XYZ file of N, CA and C in Angstrom:
789
model
N 30.911 -1.613 3.889
C 29.697 -1.403 3.103
C 30.046 -0.593 1.861
N 29.762 -1.094 0.667
C 30.064 -0.366 -0.557
C 29.116 0.816 -0.709
N 29.634 1.871 -1.328
C 28.866 3.107 -1.481
C 28.305 3.165 -2.893
N 26.991 3.148 -3.038
C 26.399 3.163 -4.372
C 26.460 4.552 -4.991
N 26.517 4.598 -6.309
C 26.334 5.863 -7.000
C 24.876 6.298 -6.864
N 24.594 7.530 -7.237
C 23.220 8.005 -7.186
C 22.323 7.143 -8.069
N 22.788 6.836 -9.277
C 21.996 6.023 -10.202
C 21.771 4.619 -9.654
N 22.843 4.033 -9.096
C 22.725 2.679 -8.543
C 21.773 2.670 -7.347
N 21.815 3.711 -6.526
C 20.920 3.758 -5.373
C 19.470 3.873 -5.826
N 19.200 4.715 -6.812
C 17.834 4.845 -7.317
C 17.334 3.505 -7.842
N 18.169 2.802 -8.583
C 17.786 1.469 -9.082
C 17.469 0.533 -7.921
N 18.293 0.583 -6.882
C 18.092 -0.279 -5.719
C 16.793 0.084 -4.990
N 16.532 1.357 -4.817
C 15.314 1.783 -4.120
C 14.068 1.273 -4.839
N 14.089 1.351 -6.164
C 12.934 0.887 -6.938
C 12.819 -0.628 -6.881
N 13.939 -1.312 -6.996
C 13.927 -2.781 -7.007
C 13.424 -3.356 -5.686
N 13.799 -2.729 -4.578
C 13.401 -3.226 -3.255
C 12.094 -2.605 -2.765
N 11.535 -1.707 -3.565
C 10.274 -1.024 -3.258
C 10.366 -0.115 -2.033
N 11.581 0.340 -1.714
C 11.720 1.427 -0.754
C 11.141 2.700 -1.354
N 11.257 2.812 -2.669
C 10.629 3.899 -3.422
C 10.095 3.293 -4.716
N 9.580 4.146 -5.598
C 8.930 3.626 -6.806
C 7.530 3.133 -6.473
N 7.161 1.984 -6.999
C 5.849 1.385 -6.713
C 5.894 0.716 -5.345
N 5.488 1.456 -4.326
C 5.605 0.980 -2.952
C 4.395 0.132 -2.557
N 4.519 -0.515 -1.404
C 3.473 -1.443 -0.975
C 2.251 -0.723 -0.410
N 2.419 0.486 0.091
C 1.292 1.209 0.686
C 0.286 1.575 -0.391
N -0.955 1.110 -0.296
C -1.931 1.371 -1.357
C -2.434 2.804 -1.346
N -2.907 3.235 -2.493
C -3.402 4.599 -2.657
C -4.508 4.922 -1.659
N -5.428 3.991 -1.456
C -6.549 4.280 -0.570
C -6.086 4.508 0.869
N -5.010 3.833 1.300
C -4.474 4.057 2.637
C -3.843 5.440 2.744
N -3.109 5.834 1.708
C -2.533 7.177 1.691
C -3.629 8.237 1.825
N -4.640 8.144 0.974
C -5.694 9.153 0.982
C -6.461 9.168 2.297
N -6.662 7.993 2.887
C -7.357 7.912 4.175
C -6.582 8.677 5.246
N -5.255 8.534 5.261
C -4.451 9.228 6.257
C -4.433 10.729 5.999
N -4.383 11.134 4.733
C -4.407 12.570 4.433
C -5.723 13.187 4.907
N -6.803 12.447 4.691
C -8.123 12.934 5.086
C -8.219 13.057 6.611
N -7.706 12.052 7.314
C -7.790 12.078 8.771
C -6.941 13.206 9.348
N -5.777 13.449 8.783
C -4.979 14.586 9.238
C -5.747 15.886 9.017
N -6.305 16.045 7.807
C -7.049 17.263 7.487
C -8.272 17.439 8.387
N -8.844 16.327 8.849
C -10.018 16.382 9.722
C -9.656 16.591 11.193
N -8.363 16.738 11.468
C -7.937 17.064 12.826
C -7.650 15.882 13.727
N -7.520 14.677 13.160
C -7.192 13.499 13.969
C -5.724 13.588 14.376
N -5.476 13.865 15.644
C -4.115 14.132 16.108
C -3.212 12.907 16.071
N -3.759 11.738 15.946
C -2.910 10.563 15.768
C -2.031 10.725 14.529
N -2.525 11.454 13.553
C -1.799 11.623 12.298
C -1.010 12.926 12.255
N -1.036 13.684 13.344
C -0.273 14.932 13.405
C 1.152 14.712 13.925
N 1.417 13.538 14.524
C 2.771 13.170 14.968
C 3.364 14.174 15.957
N 2.519 14.766 16.820
C 3.028 15.694 17.819
C 3.204 17.107 17.321
N 2.903 17.342 16.063
C 2.983 18.686 15.493
C 1.674 19.426 15.704
N 1.724 20.739 15.609
C 0.526 21.560 15.765
C 0.263 22.280 14.447
N -0.802 21.878 13.767
C -1.114 22.443 12.464
C -2.245 23.467 12.498
N -2.894 23.604 13.651
C -4.005 24.545 13.724
C -5.039 24.233 12.654
N -5.450 25.277 11.922
C -6.419 25.075 10.838
C -5.770 25.265 9.466
N -4.451 25.034 9.402
C -3.727 25.313 8.153
C -3.860 24.204 7.117
N -4.227 22.998 7.530
C -4.268 21.871 6.588
C -5.601 21.142 6.706
N -6.678 21.863 6.549
C -8.011 21.278 6.719
C -8.603 20.774 5.401
N -7.891 20.936 4.305
C -8.346 20.447 3.004
C -7.421 19.325 2.561
N -7.969 18.123 2.434
C -7.110 16.991 2.078
C -6.457 17.171 0.716
N -7.047 17.966 -0.161
C -6.423 18.217 -1.459
C -5.134 19.025 -1.300
N -5.094 19.925 -0.321
C -3.863 20.662 -0.041
C -2.790 19.726 0.496
N -3.202 18.791 1.341
C -2.258 17.800 1.868
C -1.724 16.948 0.721
N -2.605 16.508 -0.155
C -2.190 15.705 -1.305
C -1.204 16.469 -2.178
N -1.416 17.750 -2.370
C -0.516 18.540 -3.210
C 0.899 18.564 -2.633
N 1.007 18.709 -1.319
C 2.325 18.686 -0.685
C 2.954 17.303 -0.811
N 2.151 16.261 -0.624
C 2.678 14.902 -0.719
C 3.135 14.576 -2.141
N 2.435 15.098 -3.135
C 2.874 14.898 -4.514
C 4.195 15.606 -4.758
N 4.343 16.802 -4.207
C 5.554 17.596 -4.417
C 6.751 17.027 -3.682
N 6.557 16.600 -2.441
C 7.690 16.243 -1.586
C 7.921 14.749 -1.449
N 6.909 13.943 -1.769
C 7.027 12.492 -1.637
C 6.937 11.794 -2.991
N 6.151 12.363 -3.894
C 6.039 11.779 -5.220
C 4.835 10.899 -5.421
N 3.847 10.990 -4.526
C 2.604 10.255 -4.779
C 1.883 10.906 -5.958
N 0.952 10.183 -6.536
C 0.204 10.705 -7.670
C -0.603 11.937 -7.260
N -0.577 12.973 -8.116
C -1.376 14.166 -7.834
C -2.737 14.134 -8.519
N -3.086 12.983 -9.090
C -4.357 12.819 -9.790
C -5.481 12.646 -8.766
N -6.354 13.637 -8.679
C -7.429 13.586 -7.688
C -8.416 12.461 -7.957
N -8.470 11.998 -9.188
C -9.401 10.923 -9.521
C -8.830 9.540 -9.220
N -7.532 9.463 -8.905
C -6.892 8.182 -8.577
C -7.161 7.889 -7.105
N -8.127 7.043 -6.833
C -8.607 6.813 -5.468
C -8.186 5.480 -4.869
N -7.719 4.544 -5.695
C -7.377 3.211 -5.173
C -6.323 2.579 -6.065
N -5.620 1.595 -5.484
C -4.619 0.867 -6.257
C -3.208 1.310 -5.919
N -2.336 1.275 -6.931
C -0.917 1.552 -6.729
C -0.659 3.037 -6.495
N 0.257 3.317 -5.555
C 0.762 4.674 -5.398
C 2.283 4.601 -5.363
N 2.917 5.758 -5.405
C 4.366 5.779 -5.620
C 5.066 6.746 -4.674
N 6.351 6.485 -4.499
C 7.301 7.433 -3.924
C 8.354 7.672 -5.001
N 8.639 8.915 -5.294
C 9.605 9.247 -6.333
C 11.020 9.019 -5.798
N 11.786 8.073 -6.351
C 13.123 7.807 -5.821
C 14.060 8.996 -5.969
N 13.831 9.835 -6.965
C 14.650 11.047 -7.104
C 14.449 11.964 -5.901
N 13.218 12.043 -5.416
C 12.946 12.853 -4.233
C 13.569 12.227 -2.984
N 13.572 10.899 -2.922
C 14.218 10.218 -1.795
C 15.694 10.573 -1.729
N 16.380 10.468 -2.858
C 17.821 10.729 -2.868
C 18.103 12.214 -2.635
N 17.283 13.088 -3.193
C 17.464 14.518 -2.949
C 17.325 14.840 -1.460
N 16.365 14.196 -0.803
C 16.191 14.414 0.634
C 17.354 13.817 1.423
N 17.879 12.690 0.997
C 19.074 12.134 1.641
C 20.239 13.113 1.538
N 20.374 13.770 0.399
C 21.431 14.764 0.246
C 21.239 15.927 1.217
N 19.997 16.349 1.402
C 19.727 17.432 2.359
C 20.011 16.975 3.789
N 19.610 15.748 4.098
C 19.909 15.217 5.426
C 21.415 15.104 5.628
N 22.140 14.697 4.603
C 23.594 14.577 4.706
C 24.232 15.917 5.050
N 23.703 17.002 4.486
C 24.236 18.324 4.802
C 24.039 18.657 6.277
N 22.905 18.258 6.840
C 22.636 18.478 8.262
C 23.599 17.649 9.107
N 23.826 16.402 8.722
C 24.744 15.539 9.466
C 26.178 16.049 9.378
N 26.555 16.553 8.206
C 27.905 17.107 8.042
C 28.107 18.289 9.003
N 27.090 19.149 9.097
C 27.161 20.282 10.013
C 27.255 19.809 11.463
N 26.480 18.777 11.799
C 26.525 18.230 13.161
C 27.917 17.703 13.491
N 28.518 16.994 12.544
C 29.859 16.461 12.773
C 30.881 17.584 12.922
N 30.772 18.602 12.075
C 31.718 19.715 12.144
C 31.620 20.446 13.470
N 30.415 20.559 14.004
C 30.202 21.257 15.266
C 30.255 20.361 16.481
N 30.511 19.055 16.271
C 30.526 18.085 17.373
C 29.281 18.250 18.250
N 28.154 18.226 17.592
C 26.895 18.471 18.264
C 26.446 17.280 19.103
N 25.507 17.578 20.020
C 24.810 16.528 20.764
C 23.643 16.058 19.906
N 23.595 14.766 19.611
C 22.593 14.249 18.679
C 21.820 13.117 19.353
N 20.501 13.172 19.210
C 19.607 12.137 19.744
C 18.987 11.376 18.592
N 19.023 10.061 18.667
C 18.416 9.191 17.662
C 17.233 8.460 18.280
N 16.172 8.300 17.483
C 14.980 7.608 17.970
C 14.204 7.057 16.786
N 13.514 5.934 17.013
C 12.697 5.369 15.938
C 11.406 4.768 16.462
N 10.335 5.031 15.730
C 9.073 4.346 15.949
C 8.895 3.170 15.015
N 9.923 2.894 14.215
C 9.872 1.778 13.268
C 11.098 0.895 13.440
N 11.245 0.254 14.624
C 12.466 -0.520 14.878
C 12.654 -1.698 13.931
N 11.564 -2.245 13.398
C 11.702 -3.369 12.477
C 12.315 -2.995 11.145
N 12.260 -1.714 10.785
C 12.803 -1.296 9.513
C 14.010 -0.389 9.615
N 13.937 0.602 10.510
C 14.911 1.693 10.471
C 15.911 1.699 11.617
N 15.828 0.760 12.544
C 16.721 0.780 13.703
C 18.183 0.805 13.280
N 18.562 -0.040 12.328
C 19.977 -0.121 11.978
C 20.433 1.075 11.159
N 19.518 1.714 10.428
C 19.870 2.962 9.740
C 20.297 3.994 10.774
N 19.498 4.146 11.822
C 19.824 5.095 12.887
C 21.083 4.679 13.634
N 21.222 3.385 13.927
C 22.395 2.926 14.680
C 23.683 3.237 13.938
N 23.730 2.944 12.637
C 24.938 3.191 11.860
C 25.246 4.683 11.767
N 24.203 5.494 11.645
C 24.416 6.935 11.585
C 24.944 7.453 12.912
N 24.400 6.958 14.013
C 24.887 7.352 15.331
C 26.349 6.967 15.515
N 26.712 5.753 15.090
C 28.101 5.301 15.233
C 29.049 6.191 14.438
N 28.635 6.581 13.235
C 29.485 7.438 12.411
C 29.649 8.817 13.022
N 28.578 9.368 13.574
C 28.676 10.691 14.196
C 29.503 10.636 15.481
N 29.376 9.577 16.242
C 30.209 9.447 17.439
C 31.685 9.390 17.054
N 31.988 8.637 16.022
C 33.377 8.543 15.572
C 33.907 9.891 15.089
N 32.996 10.754 14.632
C 33.389 12.086 14.178
C 33.493 13.081 15.328
N 33.191 12.652 16.545
C 33.340 13.515 17.706
C 32.057 14.045 18.288
N 30.917 13.635 17.742
C 29.642 14.064 18.308
C 29.336 13.312 19.595
N 28.525 13.929 20.436
C 27.984 13.258 21.614
C 26.631 12.677 21.252
N 26.487 11.366 21.389
C 25.188 10.736 21.185
C 24.455 10.765 22.525
N 23.336 11.453 22.548
C 22.623 11.686 23.806
C 22.183 10.365 24.420
N 22.501 10.192 25.674
C 22.034 9.047 26.460
C 20.774 9.490 27.190
N 19.686 8.772 26.984
C 18.412 9.201 27.569
C 18.352 8.814 29.046
N 17.547 9.523 29.834
C 17.406 9.169 31.252
C 16.822 7.765 31.437
N 17.138 7.172 32.569
C 16.579 5.868 32.912
C 15.150 6.025 33.440
N 14.381 4.941 33.321
C 13.077 4.871 33.962
C 11.971 5.654 33.290
N 12.117 5.973 32.020
C 11.093 6.745 31.335
C 9.926 5.856 30.914
N 8.720 6.384 31.041
C 7.520 5.666 30.621
C 6.667 6.568 29.737
N 5.883 5.938 28.887
C 4.942 6.652 28.017
C 3.991 5.625 27.415
N 2.748 6.035 27.203
C 1.784 5.173 26.505
C 1.737 3.756 27.074
N 1.782 3.642 28.404
C 1.702 2.350 29.103
C 2.853 1.424 28.724
N 3.984 1.993 28.382
C 5.168 1.211 28.079
C 6.408 1.953 28.548
N 7.555 1.516 28.079
C 8.826 2.053 28.528
C 9.600 2.636 27.347
N 10.355 3.678 27.636
C 11.223 4.295 26.640
C 12.656 4.021 27.067
N 13.389 3.347 26.220
C 14.781 3.074 26.543
C 15.610 3.137 25.272
N 16.917 2.880 25.433
C 17.847 3.032 24.325
C 18.457 1.692 23.987
N 18.486 1.407 22.709
C 19.071 0.160 22.213
C 19.969 0.515 21.044
N 21.263 0.181 21.148
C 22.231 0.491 20.096
C 22.222 1.985 19.761
N 22.183 2.812 20.798
C 22.219 4.280 20.686
C 20.931 4.891 20.156
N 19.872 4.107 20.009
C 18.634 4.598 19.418
C 17.503 4.438 20.437
N 16.787 5.519 20.699
C 15.643 5.451 21.606
C 14.496 4.712 20.929
N 13.865 3.813 21.676
C 12.772 2.990 21.161
C 11.695 2.873 22.236
N 10.542 2.376 21.826
C 9.417 2.164 22.736
C 9.231 0.672 22.942
N 9.120 0.275 24.209
C 9.017 -1.146 24.539
C 7.784 -1.394 25.399
N 7.091 -2.460 25.064
C 5.955 -2.899 25.880
C 5.913 -4.416 25.840
N 5.820 -5.032 27.004
C 5.760 -6.482 27.062
C 6.989 -7.158 26.504
N 8.178 -6.592 26.784
C 9.456 -7.136 26.333
C 9.578 -7.168 24.815
N 8.845 -6.292 24.126
C 8.865 -6.230 22.667
C 9.007 -4.782 22.224
N 9.835 -4.555 21.199
C 9.945 -3.219 20.624
C 8.709 -2.965 19.768
N 8.097 -1.809 19.949
C 6.825 -1.513 19.294
C 6.977 -0.484 18.187
N 6.188 -0.680 17.150
C 5.967 0.319 16.110
C 5.011 1.356 16.692
N 5.422 2.617 16.711
C 4.552 3.647 17.267
C 4.683 4.956 16.516
N 3.546 5.612 16.305
C 3.516 6.960 15.730
C 3.473 8.023 16.822
N 3.331 7.639 18.061
C 3.060 8.560 19.155
C 4.222 9.515 19.420
N 3.908 10.781 19.733
C 4.947 11.722 20.163
C 5.298 11.593 21.641
N 4.514 10.818 22.393
C 4.705 10.756 23.847
C 6.082 10.234 24.262
N 6.652 9.220 23.601
C 7.985 8.777 24.018
C 9.054 9.866 23.884
N 9.019 10.637 22.789
C 9.990 11.729 22.656
C 9.741 12.799 23.708
N 8.473 13.098 23.982
C 8.175 14.068 25.033
C 8.743 13.607 26.371
N 8.650 12.301 26.652
C 9.190 11.766 27.903
C 10.700 11.961 27.972
N 11.379 11.768 26.863
C 12.840 11.955 26.833
C 13.201 13.410 27.085
N 12.576 14.321 26.348
C 12.927 15.730 26.468
C 12.583 16.269 27.851
N 11.440 15.843 28.388
C 11.069 16.256 29.756
C 12.036 15.660 30.776
N 12.443 14.415 30.544
C 13.381 13.773 31.458
C 14.740 14.457 31.466
N 15.225 14.855 30.308
C 16.496 15.589 30.240
C 16.390 16.905 30.997
N 15.260 17.597 30.827
C 15.066 18.874 31.523
C 15.030 18.683 33.033
N 14.357 17.638 33.504
C 14.283 17.379 34.950
C 15.669 17.153 35.532
N 16.522 16.505 34.760
C 17.872 16.212 35.236
C 18.833 17.373 35.035
N 18.353 18.467 34.478
C 19.202 19.620 34.262
C 20.229 19.414 33.167
N 19.938 18.500 32.249
C 20.874 18.212 31.162
C 20.462 18.967 29.904
N 21.421 19.315 29.067
C 21.085 20.067 27.850
C 20.273 19.227 26.879
N 19.387 19.897 26.149
C 18.631 19.225 25.103
C 19.539 18.954 23.900
N 19.138 18.057 23.035
C 19.967 17.769 21.854
C 20.091 18.988 20.945
N 21.226 19.073 20.261
C 21.371 20.064 19.195
C 20.633 19.609 17.942
N 20.517 18.285 17.798
C 19.887 17.710 16.607
C 19.194 16.415 16.994
N 18.016 16.197 16.433
C 17.296 14.935 16.590
C 17.168 14.287 15.210
N 17.542 13.014 15.127
C 17.396 12.223 13.905
C 16.422 11.108 14.232
N 15.265 11.103 13.595
C 14.206 10.200 14.052
C 13.211 9.920 12.928
N 12.002 9.577 13.315
C 10.896 9.327 12.392
C 9.601 9.423 13.197
N 8.473 9.351 12.511
C 7.164 9.331 13.163
C 7.016 10.463 14.194
N 6.278 10.184 15.273
C 6.032 11.193 16.286
C 7.271 11.598 17.062
N 8.291 10.773 17.043
C 9.546 11.141 17.703
C 10.123 12.392 17.036
N 10.147 12.412 15.704
C 10.656 13.572 14.972
C 9.695 14.748 15.087
N 8.391 14.469 14.976
C 7.414 15.541 15.037
C 7.432 16.267 16.362
N 7.499 15.534 17.455
C 7.526 16.146 18.778
C 8.763 17.018 18.948
N 9.915 16.508 18.539
C 11.159 17.275 18.679
C 11.092 18.567 17.874
N 10.603 18.468 16.640
C 10.508 19.655 15.791
C 9.524 20.663 16.363
N 8.397 20.183 16.876
C 7.394 21.086 17.443
C 7.944 21.831 18.648
N 8.854 21.218 19.366
C 9.452 21.875 20.538
C 10.601 22.810 20.158
N 10.818 22.970 18.877
C 11.810 23.934 18.423
C 13.205 23.396 18.240
N 13.378 22.083 18.339
C 14.692 21.494 18.132
C 14.943 21.277 16.641
N 16.198 21.373 16.230
C 16.550 20.982 14.874
C 16.307 19.483 14.742
N 15.554 19.085 13.731
C 15.189 17.681 13.588
C 15.085 17.308 12.120
N 15.471 16.089 11.827
C 15.304 15.498 10.502
C 14.664 14.139 10.694
N 13.968 13.635 9.665
C 13.291 12.361 9.848
C 12.974 11.654 8.559
N 12.618 10.397 8.697
C 12.171 9.551 7.593
C 10.655 9.414 7.681
N 9.991 9.353 6.519
C 8.528 9.257 6.544
C 8.017 8.512 5.322
N 6.957 7.757 5.518
C 6.334 6.957 4.468
C 5.283 7.800 3.746
N 4.778 7.254 2.651
C 3.806 7.987 1.830
C 2.459 8.147 2.517
N 2.197 7.363 3.562
C 0.933 7.511 4.298
C 1.119 8.272 5.604
N 2.274 8.942 5.756
C 2.593 9.713 6.961
C 2.851 11.165 6.566
N 1.801 11.927 6.285
C 1.989 13.268 5.719
C 2.532 14.305 6.687
N 2.419 14.098 7.994
C 2.710 15.158 8.952
C 4.122 15.710 8.813
N 5.106 14.824 8.674
C 6.483 15.309 8.612
C 6.746 16.094 7.333
N 6.093 15.725 6.236
C 6.272 16.481 4.993
C 5.635 17.865 5.101
N 4.490 17.953 5.769
C 3.878 19.251 5.998
C 4.772 20.105 6.894
N 5.371 19.484 7.905
C 6.266 20.217 8.805
C 7.491 20.723 8.058
N 8.003 19.922 7.138
C 9.135 20.385 6.329
C 8.704 21.549 5.442
N 7.525 21.446 4.851
C 7.031 22.512 3.983
C 6.865 23.818 4.767
N 6.504 23.704 6.042
C 6.316 24.891 6.874
C 7.610 25.379 7.515
N 8.682 24.579 7.419
C 9.947 24.968 8.012
C 10.128 24.554 9.450
N 9.217 23.754 9.989
C 9.335 23.276 11.366
C 10.335 22.133 11.464
N 10.309 21.234 10.481
C 11.243 20.112 10.388
C 12.242 20.431 9.286
N 13.506 20.132 9.521
C 14.525 20.484 8.533
C 14.440 19.615 7.280
N 14.301 18.314 7.458
C 14.277 17.407 6.310
C 13.335 16.248 6.609
N 12.513 15.886 5.620
C 11.720 14.657 5.661
C 12.114 13.819 4.452
N 12.623 12.627 4.702
C 13.070 11.730 3.632
C 11.942 10.765 3.292
N 11.435 10.796 2.056
C 10.341 9.880 1.699
C 10.848 8.481 1.380
N 10.261 7.488 2.029
C 10.603 6.095 1.760
C 9.555 5.180 2.377
N 9.486 3.962 1.898
C 8.714 2.929 2.588
C 9.531 2.534 3.804
N 8.973 2.727 4.997
C 9.767 2.576 6.217
C 9.750 1.171 6.806
N 9.189 0.200 6.075
C 9.261 -1.184 6.560
C 9.103 -2.132 5.381
N 10.181 -2.326 4.642
C 10.154 -3.266 3.534
C 10.529 -4.659 4.035
N 10.608 -5.605 3.106
C 10.710 -7.019 3.482
C 11.940 -7.336 4.321
N 13.070 -6.708 4.042
C 14.296 -6.970 4.805
C 14.930 -5.659 5.243
N 15.307 -5.525 6.509
C 15.993 -4.303 6.938
C 17.339 -4.109 6.256
N 17.906 -5.197 5.695
C 19.191 -5.074 4.984
C 19.038 -4.283 3.697
N 17.807 -4.169 3.208
C 17.584 -3.389 1.983
C 17.942 -1.917 2.181
N 17.962 -1.461 3.445
C 18.290 -0.063 3.706
C 19.800 0.189 3.759
N 20.616 -0.860 3.729
C 22.057 -0.676 3.869
C 22.650 0.228 2.786
N 22.310 0.048 1.498
C 22.864 0.965 0.489
C 22.441 2.409 0.708
N 21.227 2.617 1.163
C 20.743 3.965 1.472
C 21.596 4.584 2.576
N 21.867 3.811 3.624
C 22.689 4.301 4.725
C 24.093 4.621 4.258
N 24.655 3.739 3.433
C 26.007 3.971 2.917
C 26.070 5.248 2.101
N 25.074 5.474 1.261
C 25.022 6.686 0.450
C 24.926 7.917 1.344
N 24.036 7.875 2.340
C 23.828 8.997 3.246
C 25.124 9.368 3.960
N 25.801 8.384 4.529
C 27.000 8.663 5.303
C 28.136 9.147 4.406
N 28.222 8.616 3.190
C 29.249 9.091 2.266
C 28.981 10.545 1.877
N 27.718 10.873 1.618
C 27.372 12.250 1.261
C 27.640 13.211 2.403
N 27.572 12.705 3.642
C 27.832 13.540 4.812
C 29.312 13.597 5.171
N 30.161 12.897 4.414
C 31.579 12.845 4.725
C 31.900 11.948 5.903
N 31.025 10.983 6.172
C 31.165 10.116 7.336
C 31.400 8.664 6.972
N 31.616 8.365 5.683
C 31.685 6.967 5.253
C 32.820 6.220 5.924
N 33.963 6.848 6.087
C 35.110 6.162 6.690
C 34.933 5.927 8.180
N 33.885 6.516 8.742
C 33.672 6.429 10.188
C 32.589 5.437 10.570
N 32.041 4.709 9.585
C 30.999 3.735 9.891
C 31.529 2.636 10.794
N 30.611 2.093 11.615
C 30.968 0.960 12.494
C 30.074 -0.207 12.177
C-alpha cells in the first residue's frame, strides 16, 4: 500500500467525501446534537455527560472546533462539512497513541460498529500492531448483547444478528466484552481502538481509548474535549467503497512507525 503525503491524503479525503463536503446533511447533524443535549442516551454512546451538555449550541461549538462542521447557527439545512485538516491532525494524534502501544507491547482491543466501512481499517491496524509485538485481545466466546452476538472477525470485535454483521451505536457489545474478560480473570486491554458506542463504553470505564466518529456522532468529540477519550478522528464512516479508506490507513500506520509491518 503506497503511503500518501499529507497533501495527497487531504486531496483524497475530499475527493472521496470522507471529509470536505460529506454526505451527512446539516439537518441530520443538528438533530443528533439536539437529541444528545436533550439526554437521549442512544446518542451518548455509553458515555456519561450528566448535565454538562444540555445546550445544543455548546455541542455545535465543539463539533465546529473538533470536526469542522459549520458554526453558523442560522445554517439549518443542506450541506455540512468535515474539515480534512482536522481529520489528518487527529490521525497524527492517533498515530502517537499507536506508536506508544507498539513501544510498550500493549494489549490492544479492536472493535467496530461500522463493519461496512471501517472493518478493514481496524484489521490492518491490528495486524501492524501484532507484528510490532502487541497482544491483540481475543474476546471471550459466547458473548451476547442487544439480542445478538458479539464475536471477533479478522481481529476486530463486531456485532452479529441473523448471520449478518450489524451497524450499531450501542455500548452494550463492548460492555459484554469487558465484563466477559473480568469474569474469566483476564486483564483488560491497555488500549481500545474502536468507534461508536464501543469506544464510548471503553472510555467511560476508564480505559485508554481512541476512535473514529462521523459529523452526526458528537459523543466521542465531547468525550475527547473532556479528556475521557484520547482521540476522536472526524470522518464519514461509511462512504461508497471501503477501499477509499486504504490511503488513510496507510498514512496512519506510517505516522505510527508501523508501515513496514502492515499485512
